[in-house]
């Protein structure tokens, strides 16, 4: 629900931005349009600061994990990363989801970037029209997130099924863009398509940002949330720049410089990751693996504690 509330707040802020853009008269000239962008960025930065600062001031302190012996704030992150990578090899289902999460996340991030480039070209970087598109997208996002949540709760549908629906929506986006390689009639070449895209993306793709995180919790052993969410966060951030670099290289290598060319790569990547997640990630099996993992870890702790007690007893004798 937090994502839904955030989306509603974004729509309110965007409505204020539309009023500001009209006041600046961004449609009067290219200079006004550019000035409108600057004003928009300044306003958005002010909103961000006004909402962020109170959070830091009033946020209640949450006790975190204590630093391991010999560690400091500069080195503990690398130690945790190494530890997470070592442990995840013992959890096959968690590892498979990590791979699928990286591939599908990379594809989605790049798909959004490529479509945004095409969209900006279609609307000729009109600040007002881009804001209208964003309002449609964020409103659809709020409706999509709430609808997914409501349907899942009402029908008792599993997390993975809802996640698979989102993955299929990503594949459809890439497939539509790939059609645009061969024809100019559609495939993100027309203004009506970017309006439909914003609605489709909000309704069916944006729930990815909720369900991909819920899936992480599904494959994470109890008590290891900090460790595994850190690993998945690093993987997610890594996927944010690899795909765009590959896509740029594909466009540069294309004889015609077609901006739709990356959809070949993105469609295949999305399909591959979806099939991996669909057929090889089993949440029931993951729960059994997690239980066995935690049981083995507990036995090891008990063994070490017994050895320590025995050693201390021997020393006293």
Short mmCIF file of C-alpha atoms in Angstrom, two decimals:
data_model
loop_
_atom_site.label_atom_id
_atom_site.label_comp_id
_atom_site.label_asym_id
_atom_site.label_seq_id
_atom_site.Cartn_x
_atom_site.Cartn_y
_atom_site.Cartn_z
CA UNK A 1 0.00 0.00 0.00
CA UNK A 2 2.95 2.33 0.55
CA UNK A 3 3.66 2.37 -3.20
CA UNK A 4 -0.01 3.16 -3.88
CA UNK A 5 -0.03 6.09 -1.43
CA UNK A 6 3.22 7.37 -2.94
CA UNK A 7 1.65 7.27 -6.42
CA UNK A 8 -1.38 9.29 -5.27
CA UNK A 9 0.98 11.89 -3.78
CA UNK A 10 2.90 12.07 -7.05
CA UNK A 11 -0.28 12.84 -8.99
CA UNK A 12 -1.01 15.80 -6.68
CA UNK A 13 2.52 17.16 -7.16
CA UNK A 14 2.28 16.73 -10.94
CA UNK A 15 -1.02 18.64 -10.98
CA UNK A 16 0.74 21.57 -9.27
CA UNK A 17 3.54 21.32 -11.83
CA UNK A 18 1.02 21.66 -14.69
CA UNK A 19 -0.17 24.92 -13.15
CA UNK A 20 3.42 26.17 -12.92
CA UNK A 21 4.07 25.28 -16.57
CA UNK A 22 0.99 27.20 -17.67
CA UNK A 23 2.16 30.19 -15.62
CA UNK A 24 5.53 30.05 -17.41
CA UNK A 25 3.70 29.63 -20.77
CA UNK A 26 5.96 26.81 -21.93
CA UNK A 27 4.16 26.44 -25.28
CA UNK A 28 4.94 30.01 -26.34
CA UNK A 29 8.48 29.30 -27.52
CA UNK A 30 11.41 26.90 -27.29
CA UNK A 31 13.06 29.27 -24.82
CA UNK A 32 9.98 29.19 -22.57
CA UNK A 33 9.88 25.40 -22.82
CA UNK A 34 13.51 25.15 -21.68
CA UNK A 35 12.89 27.65 -18.90
CA UNK A 36 9.86 25.60 -17.83
CA UNK A 37 12.08 22.54 -17.46
CA UNK A 38 14.43 24.49 -15.19
CA UNK A 39 11.55 25.75 -13.04
CA UNK A 40 10.11 22.24 -12.89
CA UNK A 41 13.43 20.80 -11.67
CA UNK A 42 13.74 23.54 -9.03
CA UNK A 43 10.18 22.91 -7.78
CA UNK A 44 10.66 19.13 -7.70
CA UNK A 45 13.92 19.56 -5.77
CA UNK A 46 12.13 21.77 -3.25
CA UNK A 47 9.37 19.18 -2.81
CA UNK A 48 11.95 16.45 -2.34
CA UNK A 49 13.79 18.44 0.35
CA UNK A 50 10.59 19.46 2.15
CA UNK A 51 9.50 15.81 2.37
CA UNK A 52 12.92 14.28 3.05
CA UNK A 53 14.21 16.56 5.81
CA UNK A 54 11.34 15.91 8.27
CA UNK A 55 11.88 12.17 7.76
CA UNK A 56 15.51 12.44 8.83
CA UNK A 57 14.62 14.68 11.79
CA UNK A 58 11.69 12.67 13.19
CA UNK A 59 12.58 9.14 12.13
CA UNK A 60 12.86 6.85 15.12
CA UNK A 61 16.20 5.15 15.52
CA UNK A 62 16.19 1.52 14.49
CA UNK A 63 18.78 -0.64 16.15
CA UNK A 64 20.92 -2.21 13.46
CA UNK A 65 23.37 -5.07 13.57
CA UNK A 66 26.50 -4.50 15.60
CA UNK A 67 29.78 -4.34 13.70
CA UNK A 68 31.66 -7.65 13.66
CA UNK A 69 35.04 -7.70 15.43
CA UNK A 70 37.79 -6.09 13.36
CA UNK A 71 35.30 -4.38 11.01
CA UNK A 72 34.49 -0.72 10.44
CA UNK A 73 31.85 1.14 8.43
CA UNK A 74 34.14 1.29 5.38
CA UNK A 75 34.84 -2.45 5.22
CA UNK A 76 31.74 -4.13 6.64
CA UNK A 77 29.74 -3.65 3.44
CA UNK A 78 32.25 -5.63 1.37
CA UNK A 79 32.40 -8.30 4.07
CA UNK A 80 28.59 -8.59 4.08
CA UNK A 81 28.50 -8.82 0.29
CA UNK A 82 31.07 -11.63 0.29
CA UNK A 83 29.16 -13.41 3.06
CA UNK A 84 25.84 -13.13 1.18
CA UNK A 85 27.35 -14.45 -2.05
CA UNK A 86 28.88 -17.37 -0.14
CA UNK A 87 25.63 -18.26 1.61
CA UNK A 88 23.31 -17.93 -1.37
CA UNK A 89 25.11 -20.81 -3.12
CA UNK A 90 23.59 -23.05 -0.44
CA UNK A 91 20.09 -21.89 -1.45
CA UNK A 92 19.50 -22.98 -5.04
CA UNK A 93 16.07 -21.36 -5.40
CA UNK A 94 17.30 -18.06 -3.98
CA UNK A 95 20.22 -18.12 -6.42
CA UNK A 96 17.95 -18.85 -9.39
CA UNK A 97 15.66 -15.98 -8.44
CA UNK A 98 18.69 -13.70 -8.06
CA UNK A 99 19.75 -14.52 -11.64
CA UNK A 100 16.23 -14.05 -13.00
CA UNK A 101 15.78 -10.83 -11.01
CA UNK A 102 19.00 -9.43 -12.45
CA UNK A 103 18.12 -10.33 -16.04
CA UNK A 104 14.50 -9.17 -15.95
CA UNK A 105 15.36 -6.04 -13.97
CA UNK A 106 18.07 -5.20 -16.50
CA UNK A 107 15.63 -5.70 -19.36
CA UNK A 108 12.93 -3.56 -17.72
CA UNK A 109 15.26 -0.70 -16.82
CA UNK A 110 16.62 -0.62 -20.36
CA UNK A 111 13.16 -0.95 -21.94
CA UNK A 112 11.94 2.09 -19.99
CA UNK A 113 15.03 4.07 -21.07
CA UNK A 114 14.64 3.16 -24.75
CA UNK A 115 10.90 3.94 -24.79
CA UNK A 116 11.51 7.24 -22.98
CA UNK A 117 13.98 8.21 -25.72
CA UNK A 118 11.42 7.37 -28.42
CA UNK A 119 8.67 9.16 -26.48
CA UNK A 120 10.70 12.36 -26.11
CA UNK A 121 11.34 12.38 -29.84
CA UNK A 122 7.66 11.83 -30.67
CA UNK A 123 6.39 14.69 -28.45
CA UNK A 124 9.38 16.87 -29.44
CA UNK A 125 10.45 17.37 -25.81
CA UNK A 126 7.33 19.36 -24.98
CA UNK A 127 7.55 19.91 -21.22
CA UNK A 128 3.79 20.26 -20.81
CA UNK A 129 2.94 17.18 -22.85
CA UNK A 130 5.58 15.11 -21.05
CA UNK A 131 4.03 16.17 -17.75
CA UNK A 132 0.57 15.17 -18.97
CA UNK A 133 1.98 11.78 -19.99
CA UNK A 134 3.55 11.40 -16.56
CA UNK A 135 0.23 12.19 -14.87
CA UNK A 136 -1.46 9.48 -16.94
CA UNK A 137 1.37 7.06 -16.13
CA UNK A 138 1.38 7.72 -12.38
CA UNK A 139 -2.43 7.64 -12.13
CA UNK A 140 -2.42 4.30 -13.95
CA UNK A 141 0.36 3.17 -11.63
CA UNK A 142 -1.78 3.90 -8.56
CA UNK A 143 -4.73 2.05 -10.10
CA UNK A 144 -2.53 -0.87 -11.18
CA UNK A 145 -0.83 -1.33 -7.81
CA UNK A 146 -4.11 -1.15 -5.90
CA UNK A 147 -5.83 -3.49 -8.37
CA UNK A 148 -3.07 -6.11 -8.14
CA UNK A 149 -3.17 -5.93 -4.35
CA UNK A 150 -6.99 -6.11 -4.24
CA UNK A 151 -7.25 -9.03 -6.70
CA UNK A 152 -4.52 -11.00 -4.96
CA UNK A 153 -6.12 -10.51 -1.53
CA UNK A 154 -9.65 -11.19 -2.79
CA UNK A 155 -8.80 -14.28 -4.85
CA UNK A 156 -5.97 -15.63 -2.70
CA UNK A 157 -3.59 -15.71 -5.67
CA UNK A 158 0.05 -16.57 -4.96
CA UNK A 159 2.85 -14.01 -5.15
CA UNK A 160 4.63 -15.79 -7.98
CA UNK A 161 1.50 -15.85 -10.16
CA UNK A 162 1.09 -12.09 -9.78
CA UNK A 163 4.79 -11.66 -10.50
CA UNK A 164 4.47 -13.74 -13.67
CA UNK A 165 1.67 -11.47 -14.94
CA UNK A 166 4.00 -8.48 -14.58
CA UNK A 167 6.79 -10.36 -16.39
CA UNK A 168 4.45 -11.13 -19.30
CA UNK A 169 3.56 -7.42 -19.51
CA UNK A 170 7.27 -6.57 -19.82
CA UNK A 171 7.63 -9.11 -22.66
CA UNK A 172 4.64 -7.56 -24.45
CA UNK A 173 6.25 -4.11 -24.24
CA UNK A 174 9.46 -5.40 -25.79
CA UNK A 175 7.55 -7.31 -28.45
CA UNK A 176 5.62 -4.20 -29.44
CA UNK A 177 8.83 -2.20 -29.67
CA UNK A 178 10.47 -4.94 -31.74
CA UNK A 179 7.67 -4.68 -34.34
CA UNK A 180 8.70 -1.04 -34.79
CA UNK A 181 12.03 -2.18 -36.23
CA UNK A 182 10.29 -3.35 -39.42
CA UNK A 183 7.49 -0.82 -39.79
CA UNK A 184 6.79 2.85 -39.11
CA UNK A 185 3.04 2.32 -38.73
CA UNK A 186 3.34 1.31 -35.08
CA UNK A 187 5.93 0.13 -32.59
CA UNK A 188 6.44 3.37 -30.60
CA UNK A 189 6.39 5.66 -33.65
CA UNK A 190 3.09 7.48 -33.02
CA UNK A 191 1.83 9.87 -30.36
CA UNK A 192 -1.17 7.69 -29.50
CA UNK A 193 1.19 4.85 -28.69
CA UNK A 194 3.03 6.75 -25.95
CA UNK A 195 -0.30 7.56 -24.28
CA UNK A 196 -1.31 3.90 -24.39
CA UNK A 197 2.17 2.95 -23.18
CA UNK A 198 1.87 5.16 -20.09
CA UNK A 199 -1.45 3.55 -19.18
CA UNK A 200 -0.24 0.00 -19.88
CA UNK A 201 3.03 0.55 -18.03
CA UNK A 202 1.27 1.95 -14.98
CA UNK A 203 -1.43 -0.72 -14.87
CA UNK A 204 0.59 -3.86 -15.58
CA UNK A 205 4.34 -3.17 -15.30
CA UNK A 206 4.74 -0.85 -12.30
CA UNK A 207 3.63 -3.58 -9.85
CA UNK A 208 7.06 -5.08 -10.65
CA UNK A 209 8.58 -2.69 -8.09
CA UNK A 210 6.36 -4.23 -5.41
CA UNK A 211 6.26 -7.89 -6.41
CA UNK A 212 9.96 -8.21 -7.20
CA UNK A 213 10.66 -7.14 -3.59
CA UNK A 214 7.99 -9.45 -2.18
CA UNK A 215 9.59 -12.30 -4.12
CA UNK A 216 12.93 -11.48 -2.48
CA UNK A 217 11.31 -11.92 0.93
CA UNK A 218 9.86 -15.25 -0.25
CA UNK A 219 13.34 -16.66 -1.00
CA UNK A 220 15.11 -15.13 2.01
CA UNK A 221 15.72 -17.23 5.17
CA UNK A 222 14.18 -15.76 8.31
CA UNK A 223 16.67 -13.58 10.16
CA UNK A 224 18.79 -13.06 7.02
CA UNK A 225 16.65 -10.26 5.54
CA UNK A 226 19.27 -7.53 5.89
CA UNK A 227 21.95 -9.68 4.33
CA UNK A 228 19.91 -10.88 1.33
CA UNK A 229 18.07 -7.62 0.62
CA UNK A 230 21.47 -5.90 0.51
CA UNK A 231 22.69 -8.41 -2.05
CA UNK A 232 19.56 -8.07 -4.21
CA UNK A 233 19.77 -4.27 -3.96
CA UNK A 234 23.35 -4.29 -5.25
CA UNK A 235 22.35 -6.62 -8.10
CA UNK A 236 19.39 -4.37 -8.94
CA UNK A 237 21.57 -1.25 -9.08
CA UNK A 238 24.11 -3.06 -11.25
CA UNK A 239 21.41 -3.93 -13.78
CA UNK A 240 20.55 -0.23 -14.15
CA UNK A 241 23.53 0.59 -16.35
CA UNK A 242 24.58 -2.62 -18.12
CA UNK A 243 21.48 -2.81 -20.36
CA UNK A 244 21.60 0.82 -21.55
CA UNK A 245 25.28 0.41 -22.51
CA UNK A 246 24.49 -2.72 -24.56
CA UNK A 247 21.48 -1.01 -26.16
CA UNK A 248 23.53 2.03 -27.13
CA UNK A 249 26.10 -0.27 -28.74
CA UNK A 250 23.33 -2.05 -30.69
CA UNK A 251 21.96 1.26 -32.01
CA UNK A 252 25.45 2.42 -33.01
CA UNK A 253 26.09 -0.88 -34.79
CA UNK A 254 22.77 -0.70 -36.65
CA UNK A 255 23.30 0.43 -40.28
CA UNK A 256 20.26 2.74 -40.10
CA UNK A 257 20.79 3.84 -36.50
CA UNK A 258 17.26 2.65 -35.70
CA UNK A 259 16.40 3.51 -32.07
CA UNK A 260 14.10 0.46 -31.94
CA UNK A 261 16.98 -1.93 -32.62
CA UNK A 262 17.62 -2.76 -28.92
CA UNK A 263 14.20 -4.40 -28.68
CA UNK A 264 15.68 -7.50 -30.36
CA UNK A 265 18.01 -7.89 -27.39
CA UNK A 266 15.43 -6.80 -24.80
CA UNK A 267 12.70 -9.15 -26.03
CA UNK A 268 15.05 -12.12 -25.91
CA UNK A 269 16.39 -11.14 -22.49
CA UNK A 270 12.89 -10.67 -21.03
CA UNK A 271 11.68 -13.97 -22.47
CA UNK A 272 14.75 -15.86 -21.22
CA UNK A 273 14.47 -14.49 -17.68
CA UNK A 274 10.71 -15.13 -17.59
CA UNK A 275 11.15 -18.77 -18.61
CA UNK A 276 13.90 -19.19 -15.99
CA UNK A 277 11.68 -17.77 -13.25
CA UNK A 278 8.57 -19.61 -14.45
CA UNK A 279 10.00 -23.13 -14.71
CA UNK A 280 12.90 -23.20 -12.27
CA UNK A 281 11.96 -21.00 -9.29
CA UNK A 282 9.75 -22.97 -6.90
CA UNK A 283 8.72 -21.08 -3.75
CA UNK A 284 7.65 -24.26 -1.92
CA UNK A 285 11.03 -25.82 -2.59
CA UNK A 286 12.65 -22.55 -1.52
CA UNK A 287 10.91 -22.71 1.87
CA UNK A 288 12.24 -26.25 2.38
CA UNK A 289 15.74 -25.11 1.45
CA UNK A 290 15.50 -22.18 3.85
CA UNK A 291 14.35 -24.44 6.69
CA UNK A 292 17.23 -26.86 6.04
CA UNK A 293 19.69 -23.96 5.79
CA UNK A 294 18.59 -22.44 9.12
CA UNK A 295 18.54 -25.87 10.78
CA UNK A 296 22.11 -26.60 9.61
CA UNK A 297 23.22 -23.17 10.80
CA UNK A 298 21.63 -23.75 14.22
CA UNK A 299 23.31 -27.15 14.55
CA UNK A 300 26.64 -25.55 13.70
CA UNK A 301 26.11 -22.86 16.35
CA UNK A 302 25.18 -25.48 18.94
CA UNK A 303 28.27 -27.52 18.05
CA UNK A 304 30.55 -24.49 18.36
CA UNK A 305 28.94 -23.53 21.67
CA UNK A 306 29.44 -27.07 22.98
CA UNK A 307 33.08 -27.06 21.87
CA UNK A 308 33.59 -23.69 23.57
CA UNK A 309 32.01 -24.99 26.80
CA UNK A 310 34.13 -28.12 26.70
CA UNK A 311 37.27 -26.07 26.10
CA UNK A 312 36.49 -23.77 29.01
CA UNK A 313 35.80 -26.74 31.30
CA UNK A 314 39.10 -28.35 30.32
CA UNK A 315 40.95 -25.09 31.02
CA UNK A 316 39.48 -24.79 34.52
CA UNK A 317 40.53 -28.36 35.29
#
